[in-house]
Amino acid sequence: MEHFYKPKKRAGKYAVICLLALILSLFCAALGVIFKKAFLYVGSFALFCLSLQIFTVFILTSYEYGVTDGLFVIYRVTGNNRQRIFDLDLNFAEPPLPYKEVKKKAKKSGIKYRYFYCTSGNPRKKCKALKYDAGKPCILCFYGDEALCSIICTHTSSRREE
């Protein structure tokens, strides 16, 4: 059974930052022409590159989550290109919980976890988290709907019973 979820992209603040970096880049280039200072050209180029990176990473790219054959997968979608960037075997995962609860449990346990975030621009407070241990304990934070979380719960609970 396959189920995929593509969260609504929240790129408003990144679009504003991208636009501001682009405007500052043009302003630095204009000042470089007026005052004939090389560092202003370097600053203009750096701001342009920052604007381009923000555009390609946060605005142009979206993510899609799915469950197929007992694997939790994450795809990066850029235009027509769909690239699989993450696989998680649900044999090693616990059912998803709200991010706040997982963070509290992680602090109480005393185990140091590595955190991975793939939230599509959504605030971490509203995300779900999967705690898993396949040698090194990790927590994956993602923004999924209730249907996806219930499917993940069925896969993790059925694996635990076996």
CSV table of N, CA and C in Angstrom, one decimal:
chain,number,residue,atom,x,y,z
A,1,MET,N,0.8,-1.2,0.0
A,1,MET,CA,0.0,0.0,0.0
A,1,MET,C,0.9,1.2,0.0
A,2,GLU,N,0.6,2.1,-0.9
A,2,GLU,CA,1.3,3.4,-1.0
A,2,GLU,C,0.4,4.5,-0.6
A,3,HIS,N,1.0,5.5,0.2
A,3,HIS,CA,0.3,6.7,0.5
A,3,HIS,C,1.3,7.8,0.5
A,4,PHE,N,1.0,8.9,-0.3
A,4,PHE,CA,1.9,10.0,-0.4
A,4,PHE,C,1.2,11.3,0.1
A,5,TYR,N,1.9,12.2,0.7
A,5,TYR,CA,1.4,13.4,1.2
A,5,TYR,C,2.3,14.5,0.8
A,6,LYS,N,1.8,15.6,0.2
A,6,LYS,CA,2.6,16.7,-0.2
A,6,LYS,C,2.0,17.9,0.6
A,7,PRO,N,2.8,18.4,1.6
A,7,PRO,CA,2.3,19.5,2.4
A,7,PRO,C,2.3,20.8,1.7
A,8,LYS,N,1.4,21.7,2.1
A,8,LYS,CA,1.3,23.0,1.5
A,8,LYS,C,2.6,23.7,1.7
A,9,LYS,N,3.1,24.3,0.7
A,9,LYS,CA,4.4,25.0,0.8
A,9,LYS,C,4.2,26.3,1.5
A,10,ARG,N,5.1,26.6,2.4
A,10,ARG,CA,5.0,27.9,3.2
A,10,ARG,C,6.3,28.6,2.9
A,11,ALA,N,6.3,29.4,1.8
A,11,ALA,CA,7.5,30.0,1.4
A,11,ALA,C,7.4,31.5,1.4
A,12,GLY,N,6.4,32.1,2.1
A,12,GLY,CA,6.2,33.5,2.1
A,12,GLY,C,7.4,34.3,2.7
A,13,LYS,N,7.9,33.9,3.9
A,13,LYS,CA,9.0,34.6,4.5
A,13,LYS,C,10.3,34.5,3.7
A,14,TYR,N,10.5,33.3,3.1
A,14,TYR,CA,11.6,33.1,2.3
A,14,TYR,C,11.6,33.9,1.0
A,15,ALA,N,10.4,34.1,0.5
A,15,ALA,CA,10.3,35.0,-0.7
A,15,ALA,C,10.6,36.4,-0.4
A,16,VAL,N,10.2,36.9,0.8
A,16,VAL,CA,10.6,38.2,1.2
A,16,VAL,C,12.1,38.4,1.4
A,17,ILE,N,12.7,37.4,2.1
A,17,ILE,CA,14.2,37.4,2.3
A,17,ILE,C,14.9,37.4,0.9
A,18,CYS,N,14.4,36.6,0.0
A,18,CYS,CA,15.0,36.5,-1.3
A,18,CYS,C,14.9,37.8,-2.0
A,19,LEU,N,13.8,38.5,-2.0
A,19,LEU,CA,13.6,39.7,-2.6
A,19,LEU,C,14.5,40.8,-2.0
A,20,LEU,N,14.5,40.8,-0.7
A,20,LEU,CA,15.4,41.8,0.0
A,20,LEU,C,16.9,41.6,-0.3
A,21,ALA,N,17.3,40.4,-0.4
A,21,ALA,CA,18.7,40.1,-0.8
A,21,ALA,C,19.0,40.6,-2.2
A,22,LEU,N,18.0,40.4,-3.1
A,22,LEU,CA,18.2,40.8,-4.5
A,22,LEU,C,18.2,42.3,-4.6
A,23,ILE,N,17.4,43.0,-3.8
A,23,ILE,CA,17.4,44.5,-3.8
A,23,ILE,C,18.7,45.0,-3.3
A,24,LEU,N,19.1,44.4,-2.1
A,24,LEU,CA,20.4,44.8,-1.6
A,24,LEU,C,21.6,44.6,-2.5
A,25,SER,N,21.5,43.5,-3.3
A,25,SER,CA,22.5,43.2,-4.3
A,25,SER,C,22.6,44.3,-5.4
A,26,LEU,N,21.4,44.7,-5.8
A,26,LEU,CA,21.4,45.7,-6.8
A,26,LEU,C,21.9,47.1,-6.3
A,27,PHE,N,21.5,47.3,-5.0
A,27,PHE,CA,21.9,48.6,-4.4
A,27,PHE,C,23.5,48.6,-4.2
A,28,CYS,N,24.1,47.4,-3.8
A,28,CYS,CA,25.5,47.4,-3.7
A,28,CYS,C,26.2,47.5,-5.0
A,29,ALA,N,25.6,47.0,-6.1
A,29,ALA,CA,26.2,47.1,-7.4
A,29,ALA,C,26.2,48.6,-7.8
A,30,ALA,N,25.0,49.2,-7.6
A,30,ALA,CA,24.9,50.7,-7.9
A,30,ALA,C,26.0,51.5,-7.2
A,31,LEU,N,26.1,51.2,-5.9
A,31,LEU,CA,27.1,51.9,-5.1
A,31,LEU,C,28.5,51.6,-5.6
A,32,GLY,N,28.8,50.4,-6.0
A,32,GLY,CA,30.1,50.0,-6.6
A,32,GLY,C,30.4,50.8,-7.8
A,33,VAL,N,29.4,51.1,-8.6
A,33,VAL,CA,29.6,51.8,-9.9
A,33,VAL,C,29.9,53.3,-9.5
A,34,ILE,N,29.1,53.8,-8.5
A,34,ILE,CA,29.3,55.2,-8.1
A,34,ILE,C,30.6,55.5,-7.5
A,35,PHE,N,31.0,54.7,-6.5
A,35,PHE,CA,32.2,54.9,-5.7
A,35,PHE,C,33.4,54.1,-6.2
A,36,LYS,N,33.2,53.3,-7.2
A,36,LYS,CA,34.3,52.5,-7.8
A,36,LYS,C,35.1,51.7,-6.7
A,37,LYS,N,34.4,51.0,-5.9
A,37,LYS,CA,35.0,50.2,-4.8
A,37,LYS,C,34.7,48.7,-5.1
A,38,ALA,N,35.8,47.9,-5.1
A,38,ALA,CA,35.7,46.5,-5.5
A,38,ALA,C,34.9,45.7,-4.4
A,39,PHE,N,35.0,46.0,-3.1
A,39,PHE,CA,34.3,45.2,-2.1
A,39,PHE,C,32.8,45.3,-2.3
A,40,LEU,N,32.3,46.4,-2.9
A,40,LEU,CA,30.9,46.5,-3.1
A,40,LEU,C,30.4,45.6,-4.2
A,41,TYR,N,31.3,45.3,-5.2
A,41,TYR,CA,30.9,44.3,-6.2
A,41,TYR,C,30.9,42.9,-5.6
A,42,VAL,N,31.9,42.7,-4.7
A,42,VAL,CA,31.9,41.4,-4.1
A,42,VAL,C,30.7,41.2,-3.2
A,43,GLY,N,30.3,42.2,-2.5
A,43,GLY,CA,29.1,42.1,-1.7
A,43,GLY,C,27.9,41.9,-2.5
A,44,SER,N,27.8,42.6,-3.7
A,44,SER,CA,26.7,42.5,-4.6
A,44,SER,C,26.6,41.1,-5.1
A,45,PHE,N,27.7,40.5,-5.5
A,45,PHE,CA,27.7,39.1,-6.0
A,45,PHE,C,27.3,38.1,-4.9
A,46,ALA,N,27.8,38.3,-3.6
A,46,ALA,CA,27.5,37.4,-2.5
A,46,ALA,C,26.0,37.5,-2.2
A,47,LEU,N,25.4,38.7,-2.2
A,47,LEU,CA,24.0,38.8,-2.0
A,47,LEU,C,23.1,38.2,-3.1
A,48,PHE,N,23.6,38.3,-4.3
A,48,PHE,CA,22.9,37.7,-5.4
A,48,PHE,C,22.9,36.2,-5.3
A,49,CYS,N,24.1,35.6,-4.9
A,49,CYS,CA,24.2,34.2,-4.7
A,49,CYS,C,23.3,33.7,-3.6
A,50,LEU,N,23.2,34.5,-2.5
A,50,LEU,CA,22.4,34.2,-1.4
A,50,LEU,C,20.9,34.2,-1.8
A,51,SER,N,20.5,35.2,-2.6
A,51,SER,CA,19.1,35.2,-3.1
A,51,SER,C,18.8,34.0,-4.0
A,52,LEU,N,19.8,33.6,-4.9
A,52,LEU,CA,19.6,32.5,-5.7
A,52,LEU,C,19.5,31.2,-5.0
A,53,GLN,N,20.3,31.1,-3.9
A,53,GLN,CA,20.2,29.8,-3.1
A,53,GLN,C,18.9,29.8,-2.3
A,54,ILE,N,18.5,30.9,-1.8
A,54,ILE,CA,17.2,30.9,-1.1
A,54,ILE,C,16.0,30.5,-2.0
A,55,PHE,N,16.1,31.0,-3.2
A,55,PHE,CA,15.1,30.7,-4.2
A,55,PHE,C,15.0,29.2,-4.6
A,56,THR,N,16.2,28.7,-4.9
A,56,THR,CA,16.2,27.3,-5.3
A,56,THR,C,16.0,26.3,-4.2
A,57,VAL,N,16.4,26.6,-2.9
A,57,VAL,CA,16.2,25.7,-1.8
A,57,VAL,C,14.8,25.8,-1.2
A,58,PHE,N,14.4,27.0,-0.9
A,58,PHE,CA,13.1,27.2,-0.2
A,58,PHE,C,11.9,27.5,-1.0
A,59,ILE,N,12.1,28.1,-2.1
A,59,ILE,CA,10.9,28.5,-2.9
A,59,ILE,C,10.6,27.5,-4.0
A,60,LEU,N,11.6,27.2,-4.8
A,60,LEU,CA,11.4,26.3,-6.0
A,60,LEU,C,11.2,24.9,-5.6
A,61,THR,N,11.8,24.4,-4.5
A,61,THR,CA,11.7,23.0,-4.1
A,61,THR,C,10.6,22.8,-3.1
A,62,SER,N,9.9,21.6,-3.3
A,62,SER,CA,8.9,21.2,-2.3
A,62,SER,C,9.2,19.7,-2.0
A,63,TYR,N,8.6,19.3,-0.9
A,63,TYR,CA,8.9,17.9,-0.4
A,63,TYR,C,7.6,17.1,-0.4
A,64,GLU,N,7.7,15.8,-0.6
A,64,GLU,CA,6.6,14.9,-0.5
A,64,GLU,C,7.0,13.7,0.3
A,65,TYR,N,6.1,13.3,1.2
A,65,TYR,CA,6.3,12.2,2.2
A,65,TYR,C,5.5,11.1,1.7
A,66,GLY,N,6.0,9.8,2.0
A,66,GLY,CA,5.2,8.7,1.6
A,66,GLY,C,5.6,7.4,2.4
A,67,VAL,N,4.6,6.5,2.4
A,67,VAL,CA,4.9,5.2,3.0
A,67,VAL,C,4.7,4.1,1.9
A,68,THR,N,5.7,3.4,1.6
A,68,THR,CA,5.6,2.3,0.7
A,68,THR,C,6.4,1.1,1.2
A,69,ASP,N,5.7,-0.1,1.2
A,69,ASP,CA,6.3,-1.3,1.6
A,69,ASP,C,7.1,-1.3,2.9
A,70,GLY,N,6.5,-0.6,3.9
A,70,GLY,CA,7.2,-0.5,5.2
A,70,GLY,C,8.3,0.5,5.3
A,71,LEU,N,8.5,1.3,4.3
A,71,LEU,CA,9.5,2.3,4.3
A,71,LEU,C,8.8,3.7,4.3
A,72,PHE,N,9.4,4.6,5.1
A,72,PHE,CA,8.9,6.0,5.1
A,72,PHE,C,9.9,6.7,4.2
A,73,VAL,N,9.4,7.3,3.1
A,73,VAL,CA,10.3,7.9,2.1
A,73,VAL,C,10.0,9.4,2.0
A,74,ILE,N,11.0,10.2,1.7
A,74,ILE,CA,10.9,11.6,1.5
A,74,ILE,C,11.5,11.9,0.1
A,75,TYR,N,10.7,12.6,-0.7
A,75,TYR,CA,11.1,13.0,-2.1
A,75,TYR,C,11.2,14.5,-2.1
A,76,ARG,N,12.3,15.0,-2.8
A,76,ARG,CA,12.4,16.4,-3.1
A,76,ARG,C,12.0,16.7,-4.5
A,77,VAL,N,11.0,17.6,-4.7
A,77,VAL,CA,10.4,17.8,-6.0
A,77,VAL,C,10.8,19.2,-6.4
A,78,THR,N,11.5,19.3,-7.5
A,78,THR,CA,11.9,20.6,-8.1
A,78,THR,C,11.5,20.6,-9.6
A,79,GLY,N,10.5,21.3,-9.9
A,79,GLY,CA,9.9,21.3,-11.2
A,79,GLY,C,9.4,19.9,-11.6
A,80,ASN,N,9.9,19.3,-12.7
A,80,ASN,CA,9.5,18.0,-13.1
A,80,ASN,C,10.4,16.9,-12.5
A,81,ASN,N,11.5,17.3,-11.8
A,81,ASN,CA,12.4,16.4,-11.2
A,81,ASN,C,12.0,15.9,-9.8
A,82,ARG,N,11.9,14.6,-9.6
A,82,ARG,CA,11.4,14.1,-8.3
A,82,ARG,C,12.6,13.2,-7.8
A,83,GLN,N,13.2,13.5,-6.8
A,83,GLN,CA,14.4,12.8,-6.3
A,83,GLN,C,14.1,12.2,-4.9
A,84,ARG,N,14.4,11.0,-4.7
A,84,ARG,CA,14.2,10.3,-3.4
A,84,ARG,C,15.5,10.7,-2.6
A,85,ILE,N,15.2,11.3,-1.4
A,85,ILE,CA,16.3,11.8,-0.6
A,85,ILE,C,16.4,11.1,0.7
A,86,PHE,N,15.4,10.3,1.1
A,86,PHE,CA,15.5,9.7,2.5
A,86,PHE,C,14.6,8.4,2.5
A,87,ASP,N,15.1,7.4,3.1
A,87,ASP,CA,14.4,6.1,3.3
A,87,ASP,C,14.5,5.8,4.8
A,88,LEU,N,13.4,5.4,5.4
A,88,LEU,CA,13.5,5.0,6.8
A,88,LEU,C,12.7,3.7,6.9
A,89,ASP,N,13.4,2.6,7.4
A,89,ASP,CA,12.7,1.4,7.6
A,89,ASP,C,11.9,1.5,8.9
A,90,LEU,N,10.6,1.3,8.8
A,90,LEU,CA,9.7,1.5,9.9
A,90,LEU,C,9.8,0.4,10.9
A,91,ASN,N,10.7,-0.6,10.7
A,91,ASN,CA,11.0,-1.7,11.7
A,91,ASN,C,11.7,-1.1,12.9
A,92,PHE,N,12.4,0.0,12.7
A,92,PHE,CA,13.2,0.6,13.7
A,92,PHE,C,12.6,1.9,14.3
A,93,ALA,N,11.4,2.2,13.9
A,93,ALA,CA,10.8,3.5,14.3
A,93,ALA,C,9.7,3.2,15.3
A,94,GLU,N,9.4,4.3,16.1
A,94,GLU,CA,8.3,4.3,17.0
A,94,GLU,C,7.2,5.2,16.3
A,95,PRO,N,6.0,5.0,16.7
A,95,PRO,CA,4.9,5.8,16.1
A,95,PRO,C,5.1,7.3,16.2
A,96,PRO,N,4.7,8.1,15.2
A,96,PRO,CA,5.0,9.5,15.2
A,96,PRO,C,4.2,10.2,16.3
A,97,LEU,N,4.8,11.1,17.0
A,97,LEU,CA,4.2,11.9,18.0
A,97,LEU,C,4.4,13.4,17.7
A,98,PRO,N,3.7,14.3,18.4
A,98,PRO,CA,4.0,15.7,18.2
A,98,PRO,C,5.4,16.1,18.6
A,99,TYR,N,6.1,17.0,17.9
A,99,TYR,CA,7.5,17.4,18.1
A,99,TYR,C,7.8,17.7,19.6
A,100,LYS,N,6.9,18.4,20.2
A,100,LYS,CA,7.1,18.8,21.6
A,100,LYS,C,7.2,17.6,22.5
A,101,GLU,N,6.3,16.6,22.4
A,101,GLU,CA,6.4,15.4,23.2
A,101,GLU,C,7.6,14.6,23.0
A,102,VAL,N,8.0,14.5,21.8
A,102,VAL,CA,9.3,13.7,21.5
A,102,VAL,C,10.5,14.4,22.1
A,103,LYS,N,10.5,15.7,22.0
A,103,LYS,CA,11.6,16.5,22.5
A,103,LYS,C,11.7,16.3,24.0
A,104,LYS,N,10.6,16.4,24.7
A,104,LYS,CA,10.5,16.2,26.2
A,104,LYS,C,11.0,14.8,26.5
A,105,LYS,N,10.5,13.8,25.8
A,105,LYS,CA,10.9,12.4,26.1
A,105,LYS,C,12.4,12.2,25.8
A,106,ALA,N,12.9,12.8,24.8
A,106,ALA,CA,14.3,12.7,24.5
A,106,ALA,C,15.2,13.3,25.6
A,107,LYS,N,14.8,14.4,26.2
A,107,LYS,CA,15.5,15.1,27.2
A,107,LYS,C,15.5,14.2,28.5
A,108,LYS,N,14.3,13.6,28.8
A,108,LYS,CA,14.2,12.8,30.0
A,108,LYS,C,15.0,11.5,29.9
A,109,SER,N,15.1,10.9,28.7
A,109,SER,CA,15.8,9.7,28.5
A,109,SER,C,17.3,9.8,28.7
A,110,GLY,N,17.9,11.0,28.5
A,110,GLY,CA,19.3,11.2,28.6
A,110,GLY,C,20.1,10.7,27.4
A,111,ILE,N,19.5,10.1,26.4
A,111,ILE,CA,20.2,9.7,25.2
A,111,ILE,C,20.3,10.9,24.3
A,112,LYS,N,21.5,11.0,23.7
A,112,LYS,CA,21.7,12.1,22.7
A,112,LYS,C,21.2,11.6,21.3
A,113,TYR,N,20.2,12.3,20.8
A,113,TYR,CA,19.7,12.0,19.5
A,113,TYR,C,20.2,13.0,18.5
A,114,ARG,N,20.3,12.5,17.3
A,114,ARG,CA,20.5,13.4,16.1
A,114,ARG,C,19.2,13.8,15.5
A,115,TYR,N,19.0,15.0,15.3
A,115,TYR,CA,17.7,15.5,14.7
A,115,TYR,C,17.9,15.8,13.2
A,116,PHE,N,16.9,15.4,12.5
A,116,PHE,CA,16.8,15.7,11.1
A,116,PHE,C,15.4,16.4,10.8
A,117,TYR,N,15.5,17.5,10.1
A,117,TYR,CA,14.3,18.3,9.9
A,117,TYR,C,14.0,18.4,8.4
A,118,CYS,N,12.7,18.1,8.1
A,118,CYS,CA,12.2,18.2,6.7
A,118,CYS,C,10.8,18.7,6.9
A,119,THR,N,10.7,20.0,7.1
A,119,THR,CA,9.4,20.5,7.5
A,119,THR,C,8.7,21.3,6.5
A,120,SER,N,9.2,21.5,5.3
A,120,SER,CA,8.6,22.2,4.2
A,120,SER,C,8.3,23.7,4.6
A,121,GLY,N,9.1,24.3,5.4
A,121,GLY,CA,8.8,25.7,5.9
A,121,GLY,C,7.8,25.8,7.0
A,122,ASN,N,7.2,24.7,7.4
A,122,ASN,CA,6.2,24.8,8.5
A,122,ASN,C,7.0,24.9,9.9
A,123,PRO,N,6.4,25.5,10.9
A,123,PRO,CA,7.0,25.6,12.2
A,123,PRO,C,7.2,24.3,12.8
A,124,ARG,N,8.3,24.1,13.5
A,124,ARG,CA,8.6,22.9,14.2
A,124,ARG,C,7.6,22.5,15.2
A,125,LYS,N,7.0,23.5,15.8
A,125,LYS,CA,6.0,23.2,16.9
A,125,LYS,C,4.8,22.4,16.3
A,126,LYS,N,4.5,22.6,15.1
A,126,LYS,CA,3.3,21.9,14.5
A,126,LYS,C,3.7,20.6,13.8
A,127,CYS,N,4.9,20.2,13.8
A,127,CYS,CA,5.4,19.0,13.1
A,127,CYS,C,5.3,17.7,13.9
A,128,LYS,N,5.3,16.6,13.2
A,128,LYS,CA,5.4,15.3,13.9
A,128,LYS,C,6.8,14.8,13.9
A,129,ALA,N,7.1,13.9,14.8
A,129,ALA,CA,8.5,13.4,14.9
A,129,ALA,C,8.5,11.9,15.0
A,130,LEU,N,9.4,11.3,14.3
A,130,LEU,CA,9.6,9.8,14.3
A,130,LEU,C,10.9,9.6,15.1
A,131,LYS,N,10.8,8.8,16.1
A,131,LYS,CA,12.0,8.5,16.9
A,131,LYS,C,12.4,7.1,16.4
A,132,TYR,N,13.7,6.9,16.0
A,132,TYR,CA,14.1,5.6,15.5
A,132,TYR,C,15.5,5.3,15.9
A,133,ASP,N,15.9,4.1,16.0
A,133,ASP,CA,17.2,3.6,16.4
A,133,ASP,C,17.6,2.4,15.6
A,134,ALA,N,18.5,2.7,14.6
A,134,ALA,CA,19.1,1.6,13.8
A,134,ALA,C,20.6,1.6,14.0
A,135,GLY,N,21.0,1.7,15.3
A,135,GLY,CA,22.4,1.7,15.6
A,135,GLY,C,22.7,3.0,16.2
A,136,LYS,N,22.3,4.1,15.7
A,136,LYS,CA,22.4,5.5,16.3
A,136,LYS,C,21.0,6.1,16.4
A,137,PRO,N,20.7,6.5,17.6
A,137,PRO,CA,19.4,7.1,17.9
A,137,PRO,C,19.2,8.4,17.1
A,138,CYS,N,18.1,8.5,16.4
A,138,CYS,CA,17.8,9.7,15.6
A,138,CYS,C,16.3,10.1,15.8
A,139,ILE,N,16.0,11.3,15.5
A,139,ILE,CA,14.6,11.8,15.4
A,139,ILE,C,14.5,12.6,14.1
A,140,LEU,N,13.4,12.2,13.4
A,140,LEU,CA,13.1,12.8,12.1
A,140,LEU,C,11.8,13.6,12.3
A,141,CYS,N,11.9,14.9,12.0
A,141,CYS,CA,10.8,15.8,12.1
A,141,CYS,C,10.3,16.1,10.7
A,142,PHE,N,9.0,15.9,10.6
A,142,PHE,CA,8.3,16.2,9.3
A,142,PHE,C,6.9,16.7,9.5
A,143,TYR,N,6.3,17.2,8.4
A,143,TYR,CA,5.0,17.8,8.5
A,143,TYR,C,4.0,17.0,7.7
A,144,GLY,N,3.3,16.1,8.4
A,144,GLY,CA,2.4,15.2,7.8
A,144,GLY,C,1.0,15.3,8.2
A,145,ASP,N,0.1,14.8,7.4
A,145,ASP,CA,-1.3,14.9,7.8
A,145,ASP,C,-1.7,13.7,8.7
A,146,GLU,N,-2.9,13.7,9.2
A,146,GLU,CA,-3.3,12.6,10.1
A,146,GLU,C,-3.4,11.2,9.4
A,147,ALA,N,-3.8,11.2,8.1
A,147,ALA,CA,-3.8,10.0,7.4
A,147,ALA,C,-2.5,9.3,7.3
A,148,LEU,N,-1.5,10.1,6.9
A,148,LEU,CA,-0.1,9.6,6.8
A,148,LEU,C,0.4,9.1,8.2
A,149,CYS,N,0.1,9.8,9.2
A,149,CYS,CA,0.6,9.4,10.6
A,149,CYS,C,-0.1,8.1,11.0
A,150,SER,N,-1.4,8.0,10.7
A,150,SER,CA,-2.1,6.7,11.0
A,150,SER,C,-1.5,5.5,10.3
A,151,ILE,N,-1.2,5.7,9.0
A,151,ILE,CA,-0.5,4.7,8.2
A,151,ILE,C,0.8,4.3,8.8
A,152,ILE,N,1.6,5.3,9.2
A,152,ILE,CA,2.9,5.0,9.8
A,152,ILE,C,2.7,4.3,11.1
A,153,CYS,N,1.7,4.7,11.9
A,153,CYS,CA,1.4,4.0,13.2
A,153,CYS,C,1.0,2.5,12.9
A,154,THR,N,0.3,2.2,11.9
A,154,THR,CA,-0.1,0.8,11.6
A,154,THR,C,1.1,0.0,11.2
A,155,HIS,N,2.1,0.6,10.5
A,155,HIS,CA,3.3,-0.1,10.1
A,155,HIS,C,4.2,-0.3,11.3
A,156,THR,N,4.3,0.7,12.1
A,156,THR,CA,5.2,0.6,13.3
A,156,THR,C,4.6,-0.4,14.3
A,157,SER,N,3.3,-0.3,14.5
A,157,SER,CA,2.7,-1.2,15.5
A,157,SER,C,2.7,-2.7,15.1
A,158,SER,N,2.4,-2.9,13.7
A,158,SER,CA,2.4,-4.3,13.2
A,158,SER,C,3.8,-4.9,13.3
A,159,ARG,N,4.8,-4.1,13.1
A,159,ARG,CA,6.2,-4.6,13.1
A,159,ARG,C,6.6,-4.9,14.6
A,160,ARG,N,6.1,-4.2,15.5
A,160,ARG,CA,6.4,-4.4,16.9
A,160,ARG,C,5.8,-5.7,17.4
A,161,GLU,N,4.6,-6.0,16.9
A,161,GLU,CA,3.9,-7.3,17.3
A,161,GLU,C,4.6,-8.5,16.8
A,162,GLU,N,5.3,-8.4,15.6
A,162,GLU,CA,5.9,-9.6,15.1
A,162,GLU,C,7.2,-9.9,15.9
